[in-house]
N, CA, C and O of each residue as an XYZ file, in Angstrom:
516
protein
N     -14.968    -11.364    -36.577
C     -14.873    -10.949    -35.472
C     -13.664    -11.078    -34.932
O     -13.311    -12.224    -34.655
N     -12.707     -9.911    -34.641
C     -11.356    -10.594    -34.251
C     -10.845    -10.377    -32.998
O     -11.292     -9.417    -32.371
N     -10.062    -11.018    -32.540
C     -10.338    -11.772    -31.245
C      -9.398    -10.448    -30.519
O      -8.497     -9.913    -31.166
N      -9.694    -10.077    -29.310
C      -8.003     -9.134    -28.998
C      -7.032    -10.440    -28.515
O      -7.267    -11.646    -28.434
N      -6.251     -9.908    -28.333
C      -5.259    -10.359    -27.321
C      -5.442    -10.275    -25.756
O      -5.838     -9.218    -25.264
N      -5.260    -10.981    -25.246
C      -5.920    -11.328    -23.645
C      -4.842     -9.982    -22.985
O      -3.648     -9.760    -23.188
N      -5.790     -9.310    -22.198
C      -5.081     -8.652    -20.932
C      -3.753     -8.863    -20.253
O      -3.938     -9.564    -19.258
N      -2.450     -8.522    -20.401
C      -2.051     -9.410    -18.616
C      -2.222     -8.888    -17.780
O      -2.174     -7.665    -17.643
N      -2.613    -10.167    -16.543
C      -2.842    -10.152    -15.709
C      -2.457     -8.472    -14.691
O      -1.428     -7.861    -14.977
N      -3.162     -8.067    -13.857
C      -2.267     -6.999    -13.362
C      -1.492     -7.557    -11.980
O      -1.614     -8.604    -11.345
N      -0.411     -6.058    -11.763
C       0.247     -6.936    -10.971
C      -0.206     -7.217     -9.877
O      -1.372     -6.958     -9.581
N       0.703     -7.853     -8.996
C      -0.145     -8.652     -7.833
C       0.460     -7.923     -6.516
O       0.012     -7.961     -5.370
N       2.165     -6.920     -7.244
C       2.433     -6.386     -6.412
C       2.282     -5.199     -6.188
O       2.925     -4.748     -5.240
N       1.131     -3.995     -7.187
C       0.459     -3.218     -7.579
C      -0.544     -3.012     -6.578
O      -0.607     -2.018     -5.854
N      -1.388     -4.069     -6.562
C      -2.822     -4.385     -6.181
C      -2.607     -4.551     -4.659
O      -3.523     -3.909     -4.144
N      -1.832     -5.106     -3.675
C      -0.986     -5.800     -2.367
C      -1.349     -4.231     -1.658
O      -2.164     -3.838     -0.824
N      -0.036     -3.452     -2.660
C       0.518     -2.080     -1.862
C      -0.602     -1.723     -2.200
O      -1.212     -1.394     -1.182
N      -1.632     -1.528     -3.698
C      -2.120     -0.582     -3.385
C      -3.705     -1.052     -2.240
O      -4.287      0.007     -2.009
N      -4.079     -1.655     -1.894
C      -5.114     -2.489     -0.699
C      -4.280     -1.982      0.775
O      -4.905     -1.827      1.824
N      -3.066     -1.800      0.688
C      -2.552     -1.842      2.039
C      -2.643     -0.286      2.558
O      -3.076      0.106      3.642
N      -1.975      0.686      1.197
C      -2.166      2.027      1.516
C      -3.797      2.620      1.428
O      -3.906      3.593      2.174
N      -4.853      2.349      0.844
C      -5.593      2.636      0.805
C      -6.986      2.458      2.157
O      -7.945      3.172      2.453
N      -6.575      1.437      2.574
C      -7.003      1.102      4.087
C      -6.131      2.196      4.964
O      -6.746      3.098      5.533
N      -4.176      2.078      5.108
C      -4.074      2.786      5.797
C      -4.237      4.225      5.496
O      -3.394      4.829      6.160
N      -4.976      5.075      4.760
C      -5.282      5.679      5.393
C      -6.716      6.184      5.645
O      -6.895      7.379      5.879
N      -8.069      5.034      5.592
C      -9.079      4.797      6.226
C      -8.864      4.934      7.808
O      -9.336      5.854      8.475
N      -8.213      4.059      8.229
C      -7.507      3.723      9.558
C      -6.546      4.933      9.983
O      -6.229      4.713     11.153
N      -6.204      5.606      9.727
C      -5.871      7.373      9.687
C      -6.231      7.484     10.246
O      -5.960      7.130     11.393
N      -7.395      8.236      9.757
C      -7.632      9.465      9.125
C      -9.182      8.882     10.694
O      -9.688      9.840     11.279
N      -9.545      7.822     11.003
C     -10.280      7.125     12.479
C      -9.195      7.206     13.147
O      -9.472      8.055     13.994
N      -7.586      6.713     13.416
C      -7.228      6.943     14.580
C      -6.814      8.831     14.778
O      -6.203      9.346     15.714
N      -7.162      9.236     14.048
C      -6.846     10.994     14.052
C      -8.353     11.178     15.525
O      -8.433     11.782     16.594
N      -9.216     10.326     14.770
C     -10.576     11.005     14.949
C     -10.302     10.321     17.257
O     -10.874     10.659     18.293
N      -9.519      9.636     17.039
C      -9.894      8.775     18.238
C      -9.125      9.501     19.337
O      -9.510      9.470     20.506
N      -7.893     10.239     18.893
C      -6.419     10.727     19.457
C      -6.937     11.857     19.269
O      -6.526     12.610     20.151
N      -8.018     12.666     18.189
C      -9.047     13.756     19.306
C      -9.688     14.352     19.993
O      -9.732     15.371     20.683
N     -10.767     12.623     19.353
C     -11.985     12.864     21.263
C     -11.103     13.137     22.446
O     -11.124     14.006     23.318
N     -10.224     11.987     22.166
C      -9.291     11.849     23.912
C      -8.456     12.220     24.130
O      -7.677     11.608     24.861
N      -8.066     13.858     23.426
C      -6.976     14.215     23.446
C      -5.326     14.093     23.743
O      -4.353     14.658     24.242
N      -5.775     12.966     23.074
C      -4.305     12.586     23.155
C      -3.361     13.724     22.328
O      -2.239     13.916     22.796
N      -3.737     14.449     21.187
C      -2.861     15.634     20.737
C      -4.151     16.280     20.342
O      -5.291     15.827     20.455
N      -3.766     17.383     19.873
C      -4.209     18.463     20.125
C      -5.032     18.260     18.338
O      -4.597     17.792     17.285
N      -6.269     18.835     18.704
C      -7.346     18.752     17.759
C      -6.716     18.488     16.089
O      -6.580     17.571     15.279
N      -6.345     20.577     16.278
C      -6.284     20.905     15.424
C      -4.563     19.736     14.509
O      -4.116     19.558     13.376
N      -4.181     19.214     16.159
C      -2.400     18.832     14.762
C      -2.916     17.199     14.391
O      -2.553     16.709     13.322
N      -3.809     16.379     15.376
C      -4.414     14.819     14.837
C      -5.197     15.217     13.866
O      -5.361     14.221     13.161
N      -6.042     16.505     13.222
C      -6.911     16.176     11.890
C      -5.731     16.697     11.306
O      -5.705     16.218     10.172
N      -4.831     17.352     11.456
C      -3.518     17.911     10.340
C      -2.540     16.705      9.708
O      -2.107     16.460      8.582
N      -2.415     16.044     11.106
C      -1.429     14.743     10.937
C      -2.419     14.109     10.536
O      -3.229     15.016     10.730
N      -3.036     13.283     10.129
C      -4.446     12.441      9.673
C      -4.449     12.658      8.617
O      -3.954     11.958      7.734
N      -5.107     13.857      8.475
C      -5.564     14.338      6.761
C      -4.077     14.254      5.727
O      -3.981     13.726      4.619
N      -3.185     14.853      6.396
C      -1.742     14.959      5.395
C      -1.570     13.369      5.529
O      -1.096     13.284      4.396
N      -1.560     11.925      6.012
C      -1.351     11.105      6.281
C      -1.400     10.182      5.149
O      -0.663      9.599      4.353
N      -3.562     10.447      5.707
C      -4.417     10.124      4.783
C      -4.068      9.735      3.867
O      -3.946      8.577      3.468
N      -3.652     11.663      2.963
C      -3.421     12.147      1.257
C      -1.940     11.084      0.602
O      -1.805     10.303     -0.340
N      -1.346     11.425      1.330
C      -0.537     10.539      1.351
C       0.041      9.344      0.889
O       0.943      9.075      0.096
N      -1.168      8.328      2.015
C      -1.709      7.351      1.669
C      -2.482      7.743      0.489
O      -1.533      7.717     -0.295
N      -3.636      8.141     -0.354
C      -4.058      8.085     -1.298
C      -3.155      8.158     -2.890
O      -3.297      7.847     -4.073
N      -2.391      8.652     -2.165
C      -1.770      9.889     -3.471
C      -0.421      8.790     -3.918
O       0.193      8.794     -4.985
N      -0.208      7.872     -2.712
C       0.853      6.752     -3.325
C       0.348      5.759     -3.874
O       0.865      5.130     -4.797
N      -0.821      5.505     -3.300
C      -1.736      4.393     -3.699
C      -2.195      4.664     -5.449
O      -2.212      3.689     -6.201
N      -2.628      6.365     -6.088
C      -2.503      6.122     -6.659
C      -1.469      6.282     -8.024
O      -1.747      6.675     -9.157
N      -0.580      5.964     -7.634
C       0.734      6.827     -8.496
C       1.715      5.146     -7.931
O       2.900      5.249     -7.615
N       1.035      3.819     -7.894
C       2.221      3.077     -8.375
C       2.155      1.415     -9.174
O       2.455      0.228     -9.038
N       1.311      2.749    -10.359
C       2.142      2.261    -11.770
C       3.748      2.829    -12.121
O       4.630      2.400    -12.864
N       3.662      3.914    -11.275
C       5.321      4.420    -10.949
C       7.004      3.786    -10.095
O       7.048      2.938     -9.204
N       7.645      4.172    -10.427
C       8.154      3.758     -8.987
C       7.928      4.957     -7.679
O       7.813      4.604     -6.505
N       7.886      6.570     -8.173
C       7.674      7.496     -7.320
C       6.265      6.400     -6.308
O       6.231      6.460     -5.079
N       5.761      5.952     -6.711
C       4.603      5.796     -5.657
C       4.880      4.683     -4.741
O       4.296      4.662     -3.658
N       5.839      3.611     -5.109
C       6.529      2.712     -4.276
C       6.945      3.734     -2.960
O       6.378      3.634     -1.872
N       8.128      4.825     -3.265
C       9.308      5.338     -2.272
C       7.991      6.309     -1.211
O       8.232      6.285     -0.004
N       6.611      7.153     -1.679
C       5.739      7.696     -1.582
C       5.458      6.228     -0.492
O       5.764      6.265      0.700
N       4.991      5.303     -0.990
C       4.094      4.631      0.139
C       5.340      3.550      0.742
O       5.035      2.365      0.878
N       6.794      4.029      1.107
C       7.672      4.093      2.299
C       7.605      5.077      3.369
O       7.481      5.001      4.592
N       7.771      6.402      2.196
C       7.425      7.686      3.478
C       6.380      7.450      3.779
O       6.171      7.864      4.919
N       5.322      6.846      3.228
C       3.584      7.144      4.400
C       4.269      5.760      5.923
O       4.230      5.847      7.151
N       4.483      5.324      5.553
C       4.973      4.199      6.444
C       6.120      4.599      7.574
O       5.903      4.275      8.741
N       7.294      5.278      7.244
C       8.109      6.086      7.809
C       7.343      7.037      8.838
O       7.487      6.960     10.058
N       6.209      8.269      7.947
C       5.998      8.654      8.687
C       4.487      8.590      9.495
O       3.673      9.471      9.773
N       4.515      7.242      9.713
C       2.956      6.572     10.658
C       3.943      6.509     11.511
O       3.671      6.988     12.612
N       5.753      5.778     11.291
C       6.091      5.027     12.626
C       6.473      6.788     13.811
O       6.593      6.974     15.022
N       6.526      7.552     12.766
C       6.756      8.925     13.658
C       6.052      8.714     14.301
O       6.124      7.885     15.208
N       4.832      9.646     13.930
C       3.622     10.111     14.720
C       3.389      9.254     15.435
O       3.175      9.591     16.599
N       3.344      8.286     15.215
C       2.699      7.067     16.546
C       3.163      7.808     17.916
O       2.599      8.177     18.946
N       4.927      7.842     17.217
C       5.149      8.283     18.680
C       4.235      9.219     19.554
O       3.996      8.981     20.738
N       3.853     10.066     19.019
C       2.868     10.968     20.001
C       1.953      9.466     20.773
O       1.984      8.885     21.859
N       1.354      9.355     19.745
C       0.108      8.354     19.980
C       0.502      7.287     20.684
O       0.539      6.216     20.076
N       0.839      7.313     21.939
C       1.743      5.710     21.849
C       0.836      4.174     21.540
O       1.594      3.212     21.414
N      -0.700      3.841     21.406
C      -1.057      2.714     21.198
C      -1.330      2.608     19.387
O      -2.094      1.760     18.927
N      -0.596      3.579     18.521
C      -1.000      4.133     17.579
C       0.477      3.489     16.292
O       0.701      3.464     15.082
N       1.374      2.913     18.107
C       2.302      2.241     17.601
C       1.853      0.573     17.482
O       0.997      0.586     18.366
N       1.856      0.021     17.287
C       0.783     -1.486     17.305
C       0.655     -1.268     16.060
O       1.379     -1.872     15.270
N      -0.493     -0.167     15.530
C      -1.209     -0.322     14.208
C      -0.627      0.325     13.073
O      -1.109      0.062     11.971
N       1.033      1.717     13.216
C       2.160      1.308     12.567
C       3.142      0.552     12.081
O       3.839      0.876     11.119
N       3.228     -0.331     12.624
C       4.402     -1.611     13.229
C       2.730     -2.523     11.849
O       2.941     -2.737     10.655
N       1.486     -2.801     12.484
C       1.111     -3.803     11.785
C       1.317     -2.989      9.894
O       1.935     -3.495      8.957
N       0.614     -1.756      9.905
C       0.860     -2.100      9.023
C       1.810     -2.020      8.122
O       1.661     -2.338      6.942
N       2.872     -1.578      8.638
C       4.241     -2.161      7.927
C       4.575     -2.958      7.242
O       4.903     -2.972      6.056
N       4.429     -4.376      8.729
C       4.520     -5.557      8.652
C       3.199     -5.899      6.804
O       3.562     -6.806      6.056
N       2.589     -5.520      6.626
C       1.325     -5.620      5.696
C       1.756     -5.095      4.491
O       1.245     -5.612      3.498
N       2.745     -4.000      4.263
C       3.989     -3.290      3.610
C       4.736     -3.906      2.873
O       5.101     -3.597      1.739
N       5.000     -4.813      3.490
C       6.004     -5.388      3.785
C       5.976     -6.705      3.034
O       6.619     -7.032      2.036
N       5.169     -7.324      3.672
C       4.504     -8.335      3.110
C       3.372     -8.606      1.697
O       2.853     -9.406      0.918
N       3.498     -7.453      2.073
C       2.393     -7.221      0.223
C       3.987     -7.700     -0.569
O       4.215     -8.791     -1.090
N       4.925     -6.547     -0.462
C       5.382     -6.002     -1.826
C       6.181     -7.172     -2.277
O       6.627     -7.392     -3.403
N       6.329     -8.242     -0.641
C       7.656     -9.934     -1.363
C       7.094    -10.412     -1.437
O       7.609    -11.526     -1.530
N       5.754    -10.508     -1.504
C       4.372    -11.708     -1.953
C       3.618    -11.593     -3.360
O       3.194    -12.496     -4.081
N       3.573     -9.832     -3.572
C       2.980     -9.653     -4.628
C       4.314     -9.372     -5.978
O       4.051     -9.107     -7.151
N       6.066     -9.563     -5.242
C       6.900     -9.905     -6.210
C       6.997    -10.836     -6.540
O       7.162    -10.919     -7.757
N       6.969    -12.099     -5.783
C       6.789    -13.316     -5.634
C       5.884    -13.655     -7.230
O       6.296    -13.892     -8.365
N       4.647    -13.548     -6.704
C       3.411    -13.876     -7.537
C       3.426    -13.290     -8.802
O       3.282    -13.965     -9.821
N       3.574    -12.207     -8.811
C       4.468    -11.483    -10.296
C       5.243    -12.269    -10.919
O       4.948    -12.462    -12.099
N       6.594    -13.053    -10.312
C       7.695    -13.844    -10.753
C       7.439    -14.571    -12.002
O       7.895    -14.598    -13.145
N       5.893    -15.543    -10.844
C       6.180    -17.297    -10.372
C       4.439    -16.364    -11.474
O       3.953    -15.995    -10.405
N       3.730    -16.006    -12.194
C       3.544    -15.298    -13.029
C       3.749    -15.060    -14.796
O       3.213    -15.293    -15.879
N       4.946    -14.418    -14.154
C       5.496    -14.572    -15.804
C       6.589    -15.961    -16.199
O       6.829    -16.509    -17.275
N       7.049    -16.189    -14.926
C       7.808    -17.776    -15.022
C       6.698    -19.074    -15.664
O       7.084    -20.178    -16.047
N       5.718    -18.744    -15.655
C       4.265    -19.645    -16.057
C       4.070    -19.071    -17.564
O       3.676    -19.658    -18.571
N       4.447    -17.823    -17.392
C       3.742    -17.307    -19.714
C       4.804    -17.591    -19.735
O       4.462    -18.771    -19.649
N       6.680    -17.701    -19.796
C       7.398    -18.240    -20.620
C       6.995    -19.325    -20.595
O       6.313    -19.472    -21.610
N       7.012    -20.414    -19.885
C       7.157    -22.092    -20.084
C       5.391    -22.277    -20.439
O       4.980    -23.401    -20.727
N       4.364    -21.017    -20.385
C       3.450    -22.258    -21.228
C       3.838    -21.815    -22.954
O       3.785    -22.713    -23.795
N       4.299    -20.094    -23.461
C       4.697    -20.035    -24.367
C       5.902    -20.970    -25.451
O       6.149    -21.159    -26.642
N       6.385    -21.349    -24.080
C       7.315    -22.402    -24.911
C       7.283    -23.295    -25.513
O       8.070    -23.815    -26.303
N       5.663    -23.692    -24.905
C       5.185    -24.849    -25.137
C       4.294    -24.629    -26.520
O       4.183    -25.482    -27.401
N       3.759    -23.481    -26.531
C       3.059    -22.827    -27.802
C       3.974    -23.465    -28.764
O       3.634    -24.529    -29.281
N       4.913    -23.009    -29.006
C       6.018    -22.775    -29.996
C       6.518    -23.434    -29.829
O       7.693    -23.256    -30.153
N       6.073    -25.178    -29.011
C       6.927    -26.598    -29.737
C       6.136    -27.003    -29.843
O       6.291    -28.222    -29.778
N       5.105    -26.713    -30.009
C       4.036    -27.705    -30.507
C       3.257    -27.818    -32.139
O       2.412    -28.685    -32.361
C-alpha cells in the first residue's frame, strides 16, 4: 500500500474569513427580522436588503479560493456599514463584523505565513540529515 502525500493544511485566512462571512449572513437575516418587526425600516426594504447582504456574504464565503471572494467580502463589510445608517443600532454590529473581518484576515495571514516558514524549516532539516 502506498502512502499518499499529506495534504497541506487549509488556509487559516480562508477559514477565518469564511467563518466571519457565514456568521455575518445569519446575523444580517436576524437583524432584518428585527428591523421589519420594529418598523425601523419598511418590511420590504428590510427583507430585501437583509436577503441581498446575506446572499452576498455567502457568495463571498464560497469564492474565497480566489481573490474575488475577498473583494466581495470587503464589499459586504462596506454594504453592512452603509445599511447600518438606516438602523442605528446596527452600527454596533457593523463595526464588530468589520473588526472581525480585518482581524481574521490579519491573523489568518500570519498563521499561514508561520505555517509556511515552519514547513520550510522542517524540509531543510529533512534534507540536511
